Amino acid sequence: MVGPMYDFLANPLGAVRSTFDKAIGSESDPSSFDGKDWGAVDLFRHFLFDQARLSQVPILNGATINWIKPNTLVRFRGMIQDMLGNELYVGAYKDGSAWRTNKFMDISQCPVEFNSPDMRLWERRLLYCVPVPGLSSWAESTSEVAVNMCMDSTSEQRDKRRRMDIEVVDQRFSCLR
């Protein structure tokens, strides 16, 4: 079996482009993709959850922002503070003879001619996310360790401590007082 042509973590936009190219190859009209997904979400869902690779995705925070490369896949722990409304953007455009997409991107990587009839405007919702209020750095690192331990541990069941052990511990503490 041959692996994927793209790296989900280092080049997630390559996966998006690949699924778009496959969809365009089967459909000749990009207007049929307006407001729809062409398989990119399912591809990432399979990679992250079915193959259990979510723990490999780095978390974006103040400590990691300097070493994470641009255009990589990241996780952000936060909350939505505001919904800024909808934004129109050039979702698909023709670059020469090939169709390109700007979905899941902030800006276009190629210059787009805005008067072209081979340009599709799509709409997306903008969200303003902020870090979780009151979340301390020690709680954040502890929660990440706990999540990893829960994911890595098998369902081991421990025996309860015998009552005699508790009495011995109580006697030791009473001697120290």
Short mmCIF file of C-alpha atoms in Angstrom, two decimals:
data_model
loop_
_atom_site.label_atom_id
_atom_site.label_comp_id
_atom_site.label_asym_id
_atom_site.label_seq_id
_atom_site.Cartn_x
_atom_site.Cartn_y
_atom_site.Cartn_z
CA MET A 1 0.00 0.00 0.00
CA VAL A 2 1.32 3.41 -0.94
CA GLY A 3 1.19 6.23 1.62
CA PRO A 4 -0.48 9.57 1.03
CA MET A 5 1.10 12.10 -1.32
CA TYR A 6 1.03 14.76 1.39
CA ASP A 7 1.92 15.19 5.02
CA PHE A 8 -1.17 15.99 7.10
CA LEU A 9 0.84 17.71 9.84
CA ALA A 10 3.47 19.65 7.88
CA ASN A 11 1.41 20.34 4.75
CA PRO A 12 -2.33 20.13 5.46
CA LEU A 13 -3.08 22.43 2.52
CA GLY A 14 -1.57 19.79 0.23
CA ALA A 15 -4.27 17.39 1.40
CA VAL A 16 -6.93 20.03 0.75
CA ARG A 17 -5.56 20.72 -2.73
CA SER A 18 -5.40 17.01 -3.51
CA THR A 19 -9.02 16.39 -2.55
CA PHE A 20 -10.09 19.48 -4.51
CA ASP A 21 -8.19 18.30 -7.60
CA LYS A 22 -9.84 14.87 -7.37
CA ALA A 23 -13.27 16.46 -7.02
CA ILE A 24 -12.67 18.82 -9.96
CA GLY A 25 -11.49 15.85 -12.03
CA SER A 26 -14.81 14.10 -11.50
CA GLU A 27 -16.99 17.24 -11.81
CA SER A 28 -16.36 19.76 -14.55
CA ASP A 29 -18.28 22.63 -12.95
CA PRO A 30 -16.80 24.15 -9.75
CA SER A 31 -20.10 25.92 -9.05
CA SER A 32 -21.37 22.56 -7.80
CA PHE A 33 -18.94 22.93 -4.86
CA ASP A 34 -20.35 26.26 -3.63
CA GLY A 35 -20.88 25.96 0.12
CA LYS A 36 -19.97 22.28 0.13
CA ASP A 37 -17.09 20.09 1.14
CA TRP A 38 -15.44 17.80 -1.39
CA GLY A 39 -13.96 15.26 1.01
CA ALA A 40 -11.25 17.22 2.86
CA VAL A 41 -13.11 17.13 6.19
CA ASP A 42 -13.62 13.37 5.96
CA LEU A 43 -9.96 12.88 5.07
CA PHE A 44 -8.80 14.81 8.15
CA ARG A 45 -11.39 13.12 10.37
CA HIS A 46 -10.03 9.75 9.27
CA PHE A 47 -6.43 10.82 9.88
CA LEU A 48 -7.01 12.45 13.27
CA PHE A 49 -9.61 10.21 14.87
CA ASP A 50 -9.82 6.88 13.05
CA GLN A 51 -6.03 6.55 12.92
CA ALA A 52 -5.70 8.16 16.40
CA ARG A 53 -3.14 10.75 15.39
CA LEU A 54 -4.64 13.72 17.22
CA SER A 55 -1.91 13.53 19.86
CA GLN A 56 0.71 14.19 17.15
CA VAL A 57 -0.81 17.58 16.29
CA PRO A 58 1.05 20.33 18.20
CA ILE A 59 -0.89 22.67 20.47
CA LEU A 60 -0.67 26.36 19.59
CA ASN A 61 -0.04 28.51 22.66
CA GLY A 62 2.36 31.20 23.86
CA ALA A 63 5.17 28.72 24.46
CA THR A 64 4.94 26.90 21.13
CA ILE A 65 4.16 29.76 18.77
CA ASN A 66 7.84 30.45 18.04
CA TRP A 67 8.80 26.93 16.95
CA ILE A 68 5.70 25.91 14.96
CA LYS A 69 6.28 26.42 11.24
CA PRO A 70 3.75 28.39 9.16
CA ASN A 71 0.99 26.44 7.38
CA THR A 72 1.20 23.42 9.70
CA LEU A 73 -1.77 21.77 11.34
CA VAL A 74 -2.20 22.86 14.97
CA ARG A 75 -4.65 22.52 17.85
CA PHE A 76 -5.80 25.58 19.78
CA ARG A 77 -7.43 25.30 23.18
CA GLY A 78 -9.73 28.25 23.56
CA MET A 79 -13.24 29.54 23.40
CA ILE A 80 -15.16 31.51 20.82
CA GLN A 81 -15.50 35.05 22.08
CA ASP A 82 -17.24 36.55 19.09
CA MET A 83 -18.74 35.58 15.76
CA LEU A 84 -17.65 38.30 13.40
CA GLY A 85 -20.18 37.52 10.71
CA ASN A 86 -19.73 36.12 7.25
CA GLU A 87 -16.95 36.82 4.78
CA LEU A 88 -17.02 36.49 1.02
CA TYR A 89 -13.81 35.16 -0.45
CA VAL A 90 -12.53 33.75 -3.71
CA GLY A 91 -13.12 30.06 -3.05
CA ALA A 92 -12.17 28.69 -6.45
CA TYR A 93 -10.50 30.29 -9.43
CA LYS A 94 -8.92 29.23 -12.68
CA ASP A 95 -5.15 29.60 -12.93
CA GLY A 96 -4.41 29.00 -16.59
CA SER A 97 -6.13 25.72 -17.34
CA ALA A 98 -6.24 24.38 -13.77
CA TRP A 99 -8.74 25.18 -11.03
CA ARG A 100 -7.32 26.24 -7.63
CA THR A 101 -8.96 26.72 -4.24
CA ASN A 102 -8.46 29.11 -1.33
CA LYS A 103 -10.61 27.14 1.10
CA PHE A 104 -8.99 26.81 4.55
CA MET A 105 -6.52 29.62 3.70
CA ASP A 106 -6.29 33.19 4.92
CA ILE A 107 -4.99 34.61 1.66
CA SER A 108 -4.56 33.41 -1.89
CA GLN A 109 -1.16 31.98 -2.75
CA CYS A 110 -1.47 33.03 -6.39
CA PRO A 111 -2.64 36.35 -7.81
CA VAL A 112 -6.33 36.24 -8.67
CA GLU A 113 -7.92 38.25 -11.45
CA PHE A 114 -11.13 39.54 -9.89
CA ASN A 115 -12.88 40.30 -13.18
CA SER A 116 -12.51 36.74 -14.43
CA PRO A 117 -15.65 34.73 -15.17
CA ASP A 118 -13.72 31.66 -13.93
CA MET A 119 -13.83 32.76 -10.31
CA ARG A 120 -16.23 31.46 -7.66
CA LEU A 121 -17.10 33.51 -4.57
CA TRP A 122 -17.76 31.46 -1.48
CA GLU A 123 -18.85 32.43 2.00
CA ARG A 124 -17.41 31.48 5.38
CA ARG A 125 -18.06 32.43 8.99
CA LEU A 126 -15.33 34.18 10.95
CA LEU A 127 -14.82 33.32 14.61
CA TYR A 128 -12.73 35.24 17.14
CA CYS A 129 -11.14 32.75 19.53
CA VAL A 130 -9.34 33.56 22.77
CA PRO A 131 -7.47 31.38 25.27
CA VAL A 132 -9.62 29.94 28.03
CA PRO A 133 -9.95 32.66 30.70
CA GLY A 134 -8.31 31.82 34.00
CA LEU A 135 -6.51 28.76 32.67
CA SER A 136 -3.11 28.66 34.34
CA SER A 137 -0.05 27.35 32.58
CA TRP A 138 0.33 24.59 35.18
CA ALA A 139 -3.26 23.46 34.60
CA GLU A 140 -2.74 23.45 30.85
CA SER A 141 0.36 21.26 31.00
CA THR A 142 -1.22 18.96 33.58
CA SER A 143 -4.35 18.51 31.51
CA GLU A 144 -2.28 17.62 28.46
CA VAL A 145 -0.33 15.03 30.43
CA ALA A 146 -3.56 13.62 31.83
CA VAL A 147 -5.09 13.37 28.38
CA ASN A 148 -2.02 11.58 27.02
CA MET A 149 -1.94 9.22 30.00
CA CYS A 150 -5.62 8.41 29.55
CA MET A 151 -5.14 7.78 25.86
CA ASP A 152 -2.05 5.62 26.37
CA SER A 153 -3.22 3.60 29.34
CA THR A 154 -4.98 0.34 28.95
CA SER A 155 -7.95 -0.47 31.09
CA GLU A 156 -5.99 -1.62 34.10
CA GLN A 157 -7.96 -2.01 37.27
CA ARG A 158 -6.19 -1.59 40.54
CA ASP A 159 -7.11 -3.44 43.67
CA LYS A 160 -8.31 -1.34 46.54
CA ARG A 161 -5.91 -0.75 49.36
CA ARG A 162 -6.63 -2.95 52.33
CA ARG A 163 -8.00 -1.33 55.46
CA MET A 164 -4.93 -2.38 57.45
CA ASP A 165 -2.70 -0.23 55.19
CA ILE A 166 -4.82 2.82 55.94
CA GLU A 167 -4.59 2.22 59.69
CA VAL A 168 -0.77 1.95 59.49
CA VAL A 169 -0.58 5.26 57.61
CA ASP A 170 -2.89 6.91 60.16
CA GLN A 171 -0.68 5.72 63.04
CA ARG A 172 2.43 7.17 61.37
CA PHE A 173 0.81 10.57 60.97
CA SER A 174 -0.44 10.57 64.56
CA CYS A 175 3.14 9.94 65.79
CA LEU A 176 4.42 12.95 63.85
CA ARG A 177 2.00 15.38 65.46
#
